[in-house]
Coordinates of C-alpha atoms in Angstrom, one line a residue:
X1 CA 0.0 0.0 0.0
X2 CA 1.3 3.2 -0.9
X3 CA 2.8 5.1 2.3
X4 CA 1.2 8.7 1.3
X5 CA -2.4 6.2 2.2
X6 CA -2.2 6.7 6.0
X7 CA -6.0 7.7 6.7
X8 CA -9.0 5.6 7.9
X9 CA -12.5 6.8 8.0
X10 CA -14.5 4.9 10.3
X11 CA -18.3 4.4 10.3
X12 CA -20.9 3.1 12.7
X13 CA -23.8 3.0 11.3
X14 CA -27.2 2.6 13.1
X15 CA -30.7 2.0 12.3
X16 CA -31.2 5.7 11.7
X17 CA -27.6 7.7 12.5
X18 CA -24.1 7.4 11.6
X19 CA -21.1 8.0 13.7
X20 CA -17.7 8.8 12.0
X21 CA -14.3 9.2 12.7
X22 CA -11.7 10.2 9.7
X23 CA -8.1 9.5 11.5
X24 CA -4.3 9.8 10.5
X25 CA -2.7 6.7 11.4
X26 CA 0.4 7.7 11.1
X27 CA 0.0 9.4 14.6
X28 CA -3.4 8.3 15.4
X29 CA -4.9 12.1 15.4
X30 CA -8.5 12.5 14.2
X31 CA -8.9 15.0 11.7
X32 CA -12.5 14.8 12.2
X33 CA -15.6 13.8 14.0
X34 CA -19.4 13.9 12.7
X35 CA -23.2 12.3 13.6
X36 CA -25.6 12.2 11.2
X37 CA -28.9 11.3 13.4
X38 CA -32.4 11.3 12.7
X39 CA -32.2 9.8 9.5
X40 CA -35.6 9.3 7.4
X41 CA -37.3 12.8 9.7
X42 CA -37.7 16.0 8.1
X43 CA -35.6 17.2 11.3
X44 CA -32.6 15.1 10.4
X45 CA -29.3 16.9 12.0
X46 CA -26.0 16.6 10.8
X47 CA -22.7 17.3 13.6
X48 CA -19.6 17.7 12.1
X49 CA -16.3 18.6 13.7
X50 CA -12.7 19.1 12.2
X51 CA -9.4 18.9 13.9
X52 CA -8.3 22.3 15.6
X53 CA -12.4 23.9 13.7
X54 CA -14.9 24.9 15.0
X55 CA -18.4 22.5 14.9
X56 CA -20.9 22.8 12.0
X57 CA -23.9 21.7 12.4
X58 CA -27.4 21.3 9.6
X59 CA -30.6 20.4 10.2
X60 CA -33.3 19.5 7.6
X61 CA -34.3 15.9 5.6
X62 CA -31.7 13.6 5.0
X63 CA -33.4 10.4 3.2
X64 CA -31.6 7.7 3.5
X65 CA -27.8 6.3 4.7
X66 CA -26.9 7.3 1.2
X67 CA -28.0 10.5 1.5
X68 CA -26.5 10.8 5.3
X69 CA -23.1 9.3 3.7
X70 CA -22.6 12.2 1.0
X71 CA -23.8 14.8 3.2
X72 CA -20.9 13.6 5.6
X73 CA -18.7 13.7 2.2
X74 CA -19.5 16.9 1.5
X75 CA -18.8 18.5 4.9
X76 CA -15.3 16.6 4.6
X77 CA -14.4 18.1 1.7
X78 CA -15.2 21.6 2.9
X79 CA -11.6 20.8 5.4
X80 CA -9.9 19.3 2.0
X81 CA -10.4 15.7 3.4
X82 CA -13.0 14.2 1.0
X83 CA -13.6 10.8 0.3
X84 CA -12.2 11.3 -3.2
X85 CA -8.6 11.7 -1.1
X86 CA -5.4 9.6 -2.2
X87 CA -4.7 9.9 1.3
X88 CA -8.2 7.7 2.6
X89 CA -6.5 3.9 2.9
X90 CA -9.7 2.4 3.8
X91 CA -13.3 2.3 5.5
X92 CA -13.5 0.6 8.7
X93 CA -16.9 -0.6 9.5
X94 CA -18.4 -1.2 12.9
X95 CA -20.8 -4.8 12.8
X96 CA -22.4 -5.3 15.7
X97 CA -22.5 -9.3 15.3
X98 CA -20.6 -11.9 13.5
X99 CA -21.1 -14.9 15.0
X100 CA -18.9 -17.6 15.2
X101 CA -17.5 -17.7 11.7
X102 CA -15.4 -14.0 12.1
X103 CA -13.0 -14.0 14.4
X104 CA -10.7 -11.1 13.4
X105 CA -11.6 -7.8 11.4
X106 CA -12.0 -8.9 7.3
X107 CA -12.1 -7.0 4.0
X108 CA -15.9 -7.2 3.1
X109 CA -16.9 -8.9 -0.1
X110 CA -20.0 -10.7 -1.2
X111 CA -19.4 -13.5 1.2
X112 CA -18.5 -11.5 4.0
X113 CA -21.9 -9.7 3.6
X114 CA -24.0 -12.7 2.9
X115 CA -23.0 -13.8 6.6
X116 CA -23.7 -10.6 8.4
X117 CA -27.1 -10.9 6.6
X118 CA -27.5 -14.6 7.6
X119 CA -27.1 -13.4 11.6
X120 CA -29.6 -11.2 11.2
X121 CA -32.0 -13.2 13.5
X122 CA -29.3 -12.4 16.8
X123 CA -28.8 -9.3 15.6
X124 CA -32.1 -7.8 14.5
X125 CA -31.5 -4.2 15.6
X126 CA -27.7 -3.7 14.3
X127 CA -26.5 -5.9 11.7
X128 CA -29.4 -4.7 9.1
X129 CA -28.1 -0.9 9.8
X130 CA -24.5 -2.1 9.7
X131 CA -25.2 -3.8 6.2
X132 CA -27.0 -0.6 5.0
X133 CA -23.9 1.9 6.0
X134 CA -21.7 -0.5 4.6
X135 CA -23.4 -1.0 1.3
X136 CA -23.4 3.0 1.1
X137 CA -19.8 3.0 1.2
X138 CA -19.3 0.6 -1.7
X139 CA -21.2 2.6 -4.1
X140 CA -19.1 5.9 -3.0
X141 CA -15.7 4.3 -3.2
X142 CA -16.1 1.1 -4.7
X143 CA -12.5 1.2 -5.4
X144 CA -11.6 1.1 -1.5
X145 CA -11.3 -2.1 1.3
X146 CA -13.9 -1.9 2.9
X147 CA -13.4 -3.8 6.3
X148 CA -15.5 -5.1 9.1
X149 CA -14.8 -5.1 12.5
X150 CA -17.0 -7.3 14.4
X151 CA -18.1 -6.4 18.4
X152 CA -18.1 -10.3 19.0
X153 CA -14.5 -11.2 17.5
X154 CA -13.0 -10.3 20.7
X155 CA -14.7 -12.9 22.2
X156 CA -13.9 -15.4 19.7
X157 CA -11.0 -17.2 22.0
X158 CA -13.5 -18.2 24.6
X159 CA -13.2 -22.0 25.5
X160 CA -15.8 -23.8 24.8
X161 CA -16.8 -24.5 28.1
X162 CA -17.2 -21.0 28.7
X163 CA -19.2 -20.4 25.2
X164 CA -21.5 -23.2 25.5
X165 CA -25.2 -22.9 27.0
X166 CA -25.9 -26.3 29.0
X167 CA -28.4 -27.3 26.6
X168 CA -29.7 -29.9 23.7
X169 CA -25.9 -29.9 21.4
X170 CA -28.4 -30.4 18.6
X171 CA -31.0 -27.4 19.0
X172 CA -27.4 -25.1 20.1
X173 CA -25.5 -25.8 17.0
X174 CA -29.1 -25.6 15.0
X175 CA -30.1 -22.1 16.1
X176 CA -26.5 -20.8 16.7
X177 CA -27.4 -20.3 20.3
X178 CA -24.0 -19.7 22.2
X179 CA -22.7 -17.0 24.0
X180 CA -20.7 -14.3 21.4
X181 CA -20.2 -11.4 23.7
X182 CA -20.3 -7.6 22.3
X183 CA -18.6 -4.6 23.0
X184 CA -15.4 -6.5 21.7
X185 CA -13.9 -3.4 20.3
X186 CA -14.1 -1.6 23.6
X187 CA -12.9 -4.7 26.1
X188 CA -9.7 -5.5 23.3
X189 CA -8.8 -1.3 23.6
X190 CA -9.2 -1.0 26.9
X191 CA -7.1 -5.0 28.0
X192 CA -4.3 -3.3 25.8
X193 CA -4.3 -0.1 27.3
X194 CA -4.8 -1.4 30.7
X195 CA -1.1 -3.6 30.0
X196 CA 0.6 -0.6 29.0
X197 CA -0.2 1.3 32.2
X198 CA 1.3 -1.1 34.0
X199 CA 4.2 -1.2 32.1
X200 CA 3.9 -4.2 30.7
X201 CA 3.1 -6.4 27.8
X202 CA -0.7 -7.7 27.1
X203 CA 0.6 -11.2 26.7
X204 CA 1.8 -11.3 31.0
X205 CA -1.9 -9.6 32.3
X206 CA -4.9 -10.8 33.2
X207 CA -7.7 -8.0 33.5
X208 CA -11.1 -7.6 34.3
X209 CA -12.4 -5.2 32.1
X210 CA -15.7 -3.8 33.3
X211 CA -17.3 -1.3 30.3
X212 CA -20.1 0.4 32.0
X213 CA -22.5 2.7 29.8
X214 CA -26.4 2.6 29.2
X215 CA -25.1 -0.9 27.4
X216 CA -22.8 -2.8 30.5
X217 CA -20.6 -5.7 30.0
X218 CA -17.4 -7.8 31.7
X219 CA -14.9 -9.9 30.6
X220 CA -12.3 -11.7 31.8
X221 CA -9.0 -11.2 29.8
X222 CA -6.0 -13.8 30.1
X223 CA -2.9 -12.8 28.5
X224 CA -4.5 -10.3 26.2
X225 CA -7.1 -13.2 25.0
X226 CA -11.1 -13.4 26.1
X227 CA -11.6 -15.9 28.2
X228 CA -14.8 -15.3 29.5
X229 CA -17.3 -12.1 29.3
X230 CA -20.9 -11.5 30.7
X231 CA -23.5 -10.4 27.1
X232 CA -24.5 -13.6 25.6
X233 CA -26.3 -14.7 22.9
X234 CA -27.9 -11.0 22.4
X235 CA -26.9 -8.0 24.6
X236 CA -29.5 -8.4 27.3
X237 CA -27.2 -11.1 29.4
X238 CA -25.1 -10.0 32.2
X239 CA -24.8 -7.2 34.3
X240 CA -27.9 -4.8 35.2
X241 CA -27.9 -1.6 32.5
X242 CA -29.8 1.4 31.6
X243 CA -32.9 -0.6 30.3
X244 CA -31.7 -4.3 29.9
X245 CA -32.3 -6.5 32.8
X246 CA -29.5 -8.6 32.4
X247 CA -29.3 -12.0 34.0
X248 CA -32.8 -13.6 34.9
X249 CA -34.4 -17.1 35.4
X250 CA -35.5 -17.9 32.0
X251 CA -38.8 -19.1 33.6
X252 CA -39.5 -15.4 34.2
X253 CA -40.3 -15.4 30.7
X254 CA -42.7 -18.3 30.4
X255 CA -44.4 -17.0 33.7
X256 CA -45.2 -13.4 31.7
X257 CA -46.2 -15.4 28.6
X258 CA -48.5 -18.0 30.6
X259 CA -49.8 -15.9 33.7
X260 CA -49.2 -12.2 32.4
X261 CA -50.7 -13.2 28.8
X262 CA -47.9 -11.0 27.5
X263 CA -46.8 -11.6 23.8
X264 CA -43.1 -12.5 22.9
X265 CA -42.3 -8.8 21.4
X266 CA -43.8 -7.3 24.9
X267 CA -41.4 -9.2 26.6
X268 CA -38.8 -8.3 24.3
X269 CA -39.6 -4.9 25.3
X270 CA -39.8 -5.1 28.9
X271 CA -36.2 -7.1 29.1
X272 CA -34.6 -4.6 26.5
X273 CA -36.1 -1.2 26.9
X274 CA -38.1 -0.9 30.2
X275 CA -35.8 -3.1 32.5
X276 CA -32.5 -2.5 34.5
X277 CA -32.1 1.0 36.1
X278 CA -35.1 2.1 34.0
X279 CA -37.5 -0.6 35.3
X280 CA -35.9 0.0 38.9
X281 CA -36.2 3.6 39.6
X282 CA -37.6 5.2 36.4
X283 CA -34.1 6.8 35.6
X284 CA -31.5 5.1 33.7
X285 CA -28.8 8.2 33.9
X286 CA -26.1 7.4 36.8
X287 CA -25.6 11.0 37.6
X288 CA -30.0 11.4 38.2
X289 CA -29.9 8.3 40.6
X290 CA -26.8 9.7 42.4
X291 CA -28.9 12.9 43.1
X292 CA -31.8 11.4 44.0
X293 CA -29.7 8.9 46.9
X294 CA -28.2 12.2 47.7
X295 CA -32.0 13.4 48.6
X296 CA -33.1 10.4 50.2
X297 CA -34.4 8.8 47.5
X298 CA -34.7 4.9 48.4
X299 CA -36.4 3.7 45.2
X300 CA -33.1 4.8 43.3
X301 CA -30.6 3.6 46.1
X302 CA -32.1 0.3 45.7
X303 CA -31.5 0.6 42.3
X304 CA -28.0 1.1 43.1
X305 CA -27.5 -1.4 45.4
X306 CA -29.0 -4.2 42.9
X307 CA -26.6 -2.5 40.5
X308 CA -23.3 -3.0 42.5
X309 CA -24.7 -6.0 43.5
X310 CA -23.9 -7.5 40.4
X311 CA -21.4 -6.0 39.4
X312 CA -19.0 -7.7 42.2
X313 CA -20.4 -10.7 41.8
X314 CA -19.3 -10.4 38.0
X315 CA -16.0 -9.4 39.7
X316 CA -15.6 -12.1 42.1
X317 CA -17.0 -14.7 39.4
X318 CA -13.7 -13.5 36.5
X319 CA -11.3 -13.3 39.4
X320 CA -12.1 -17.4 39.6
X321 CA -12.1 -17.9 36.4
X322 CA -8.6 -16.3 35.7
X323 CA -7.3 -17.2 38.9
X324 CA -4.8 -14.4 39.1
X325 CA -6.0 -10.4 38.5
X326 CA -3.3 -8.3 37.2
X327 CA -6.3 -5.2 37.1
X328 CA -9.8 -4.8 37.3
X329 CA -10.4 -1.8 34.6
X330 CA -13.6 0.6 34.3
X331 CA -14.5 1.6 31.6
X332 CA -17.4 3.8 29.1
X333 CA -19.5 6.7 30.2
X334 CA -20.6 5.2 33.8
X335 CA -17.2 3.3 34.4
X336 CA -15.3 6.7 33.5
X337 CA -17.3 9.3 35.4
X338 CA -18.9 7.8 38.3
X339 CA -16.3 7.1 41.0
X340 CA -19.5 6.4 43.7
X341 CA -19.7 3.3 41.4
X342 CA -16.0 2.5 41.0
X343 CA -16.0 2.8 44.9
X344 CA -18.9 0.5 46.1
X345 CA -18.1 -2.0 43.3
X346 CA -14.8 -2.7 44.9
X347 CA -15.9 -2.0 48.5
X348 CA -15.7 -5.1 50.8
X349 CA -13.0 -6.9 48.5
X350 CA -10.0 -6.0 49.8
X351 CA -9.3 -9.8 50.5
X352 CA -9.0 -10.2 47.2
X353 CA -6.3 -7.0 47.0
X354 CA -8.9 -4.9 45.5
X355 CA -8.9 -1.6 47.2
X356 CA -9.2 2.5 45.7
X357 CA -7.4 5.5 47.1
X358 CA -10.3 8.1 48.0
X359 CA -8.4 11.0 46.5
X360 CA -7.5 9.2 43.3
X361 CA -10.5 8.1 42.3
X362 CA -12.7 11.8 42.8
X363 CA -10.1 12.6 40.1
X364 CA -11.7 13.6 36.7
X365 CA -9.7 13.0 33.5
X366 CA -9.4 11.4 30.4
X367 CA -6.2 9.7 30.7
X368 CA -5.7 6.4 31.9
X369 CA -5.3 6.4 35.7
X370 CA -4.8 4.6 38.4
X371 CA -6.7 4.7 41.0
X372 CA -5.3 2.2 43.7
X373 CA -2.9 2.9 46.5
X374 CA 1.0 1.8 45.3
X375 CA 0.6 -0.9 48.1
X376 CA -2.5 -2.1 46.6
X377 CA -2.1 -6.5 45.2
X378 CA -4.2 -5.7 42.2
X379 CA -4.4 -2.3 40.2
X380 CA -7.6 -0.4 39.8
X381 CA -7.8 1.9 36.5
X382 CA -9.9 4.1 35.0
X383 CA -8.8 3.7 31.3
X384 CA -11.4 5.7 29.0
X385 CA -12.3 3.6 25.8
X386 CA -11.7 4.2 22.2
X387 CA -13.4 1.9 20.2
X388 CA -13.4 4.5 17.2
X389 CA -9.7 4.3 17.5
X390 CA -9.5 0.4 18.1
X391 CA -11.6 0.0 15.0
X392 CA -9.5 2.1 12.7
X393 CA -5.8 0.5 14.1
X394 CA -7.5 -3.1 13.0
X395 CA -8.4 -1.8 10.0
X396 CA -5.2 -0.3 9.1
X397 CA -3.4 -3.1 10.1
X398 CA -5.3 -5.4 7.9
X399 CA -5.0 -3.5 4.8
X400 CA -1.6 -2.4 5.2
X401 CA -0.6 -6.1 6.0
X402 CA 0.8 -5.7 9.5
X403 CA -1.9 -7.4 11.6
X404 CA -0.4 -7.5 15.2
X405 CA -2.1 -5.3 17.8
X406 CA -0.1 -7.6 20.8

C-alpha cells in the first residue's frame, strides 16, 4: 500500500444515525468527528467537527444512509479531506455481530456480507443498519477495502466451556445459540491499554475489564485473549444496565407469557427497553440516581445497590475464572465518570487485594489512571475507551498487511 495512504474513515452505522471518525494513522490524530442522526425525519441533524475547527452543524431531511453518507462527504471536503482523497487507505466498519465464523476484522466482499445478513435473526437491531452503511460505502468508493470489525470477535478465544449454553448440542449448533459477547472493540482497547499502564506487555496480564455505559458488559482477559465475558447470545445477558435487565431465570419469561398473557415482542420490550435501572427507579442516567440517593431517595438507592450487586459478583466470578488479577479496569461513560460506582463495586473486596485511594479516584480526567494505593495487590484503573480508534488501528493493520495489535 502506498505510504502517502495513512487515513482511515470509520463508520458506525445505526438503524437511523451514523457516527464517523476520519483519523491519521500515522500518529493516530483525528482529523474529524461527525453524527448524522435522525435519519428518514424532516428534522434530520448533521454534527460535524474538524481537527483544531470549529463544529458545523445542519438540520433538515436527509433520506436515506446514502444521503447521510454524501452529506458527511460533502462537509469533509469543505476541510480538503473528502472521500475522493489519495490519502483515505480504507473504511472501517463497525458490525455489531458476526457470529462464530469471524474472528478477526475482514475486508468485506460478497461472502462477507451474505453472513452478516445470515445473523440477522441475533442481531435484528444492528447488523441490518450495519449492512445498510456499509453497502453505502461501496457505491461511493467502490474502489476502497472496505473492512468489518466485528463487536463479537474479541470474544472469539473463549473455551468452549465458557461459550456453551448447557443445553440440547443439537437445538445449540441448529439455532447458533451460544454465547458471542459484544462490546469487543471496547474490552480489546481498553485490556491493551490497561497492560501498557502497568508497564507491561498484554501477553503477561490478566484484567477484568468492566465497560459500563447505558449498554454494560465484563470480561475476563488472560494474556490479552477473552476468556470469558458476561452479554450472551444478544446483549440483554449480564450485568444490570440502563434498560436491559440482564441476567434472569429464563422461567420469568414463560411465567409473563402463561400468567401475564404477555406476547413474545412485549417481553422483548420489557427485558430490552423498560428493565435495568429504568424498570428499577424510572431513571437510567447514573448522575440522576446519584442525586436522587443524595436526597433520600430509596427507590433509586435500591436501584443502586441491585446495581453494584452484580457488578462484584461479576468481579468475584472472573477473578475465579482467571485465577490471578493483574487489574480490574472501568471503563465507558458510567465506568469513567462515576467514582461512587467505582468505589462501592470494589468495597468489601480488599481480600482479594482490590482496594481504591479516595483522592484518586474523585479525580476527573481522560487519561488512563490509576486509582489504587501503590501498596495495593491488584491495580484499579480508569482507562477511558476508544473503540473509534481500536476499529481504525484493526483496519489499518489489515489493509496495510501488519496485523499485530499484541
Amino acid at each position: 500500500m502506498s505510504p502517502t495512504r495513512v487515513r482511515v474513515l470509520v463508520l458506525n452505522s445505526g438503524s437511523s444515525s451514523v457516527k464517523y471518525q476520519l483519523l491519521d494513522m500515522s500518529d493516530a490524530s483525528r482529523l474529524a468527528v461527525g453524527l448524522v442522526e435522525r435519519i428518514g425525519e424532516e428534522t434530520s441533524r448533521l454534527k460535524h467537527t474538524p481537527m483544531g475547527g470549529g463544529a458545523r452543524e445542519w438540520t433538515g431531511a436527509i433520506a436515506d444512509h446514502e444521503a447521510a453518507l454524501k452529506a458527511m462527504s460533502e462537509e469533509l471536503a469543505k476541510d480538503g479531506l473528502g472521500l475522493d482523497s489519495p490519502e483515505l487507505a480504507a473504511i472501517g466498519h463497525r458490525v455489531v455481530h458476526g457470529g462464530k465464523f469471524f474472528t478477526e476484522p475482514t475486508v468485506i466482499d460478497d461472502a462477507v456480507l451474505a453472513e452478516i445478513e445470515r445473523l440477522i435473526p441475533v442481531a435484528p437491531l444492528h447488523n441490518p443498519a450495519n449492512l445498510t452503511g456499509i453497502r453505502t460505502a461501496q457505491a461511493l468508493r467502490p474502489d476502497l477495502p472496505q473492512v468489518a470489525v466485528f463487536d463479537t470477535a474479541f470474544h472469539t478465544t473463549m473455551p468452549e466451556s465458557a461459550a456453551r449454553y448447557a443445553i440440547d448440542v443439537k437445538t445449540a449448533d441448529e439455532y447458533r445459540i451460544r454465547r458471542y459477547g459484544f462490546h469487543g472493540t471496547s474490552h480489546a482497547y481498553v485490556s491493551r491499554a490497561t497492560a501498557e499502564l502497568l508497564g507491561r506487555s498484554p501477553k503477561e496480564v490478566n484484567v477484568i475489564v468492566l465497560h459500563l455505559g447505558n449498554g454494560a458488559s465484563a470480561s475476563a482477559v488472560r494474556g490479552g485473549r477473552c476468556v470469558d465475558t458476561s452479554m450472551g447470545l444478544t446483549p440483554l445477558e449480564g450485568l444490570v444496565m440502563g434498560t436491559r435487565s440482564g441476567d434472569m431465570d429464563p422461567a420469568v419469561i414463560f411465567h409473563l407469557m402463561r400468567v401475564g398473557g404477555m406476547s413474545t415482542d412485549e417481553i422483548d420490550t420489557l427485558l430490552n427497553k423498560k428493565s435495568g435501572l429504568i424498570g428499577l427507579c424510572g431513571d437510567n442516567d447514573m448522575r440522576e440516581i446519584r442525586r436522587r440517593i443524595d436526597e433520600g431517595d430509596e427507590q433509586a438507592r435500591l436501584a443502586f445497590e441491585i446495581y453494584i450487586h452484580r457488578l462484584k459478583k461479576y468481579i468475584g466470578a472472573y477473578y475465579a475464572v482467571l485465577g490471578r488479577v493483574d487489574a480490574v479496569a472501568f471503563t465507558a461513560g458510567v465506568g469513567e465518570n462515576a467514582s461512587a460506582v467505582r468505589e462501592a463495586a470494589v468495597a468489601g473486596l480488599e481480600g482479594l487485594g482490590l482496594t481504591v485511594d479516595g483522592e484518586l479516584n474523585a479525580v476527573r480526567s481522560d487519561e488512563p489512571r490509576l486509582i489504587s494505593p501503590e501498596s495495593a495487590r491488584v491495580a484499579v484503573a480508569v482507562v477511558p475507551t476508544d473503540e473509534e480508534l481500536e476499529i481504525a488501528t484493526q483496519t489499518y493493520a489489515l489493509v496495510n498487511g501488519s496485523r499485530n495489535l499484541t
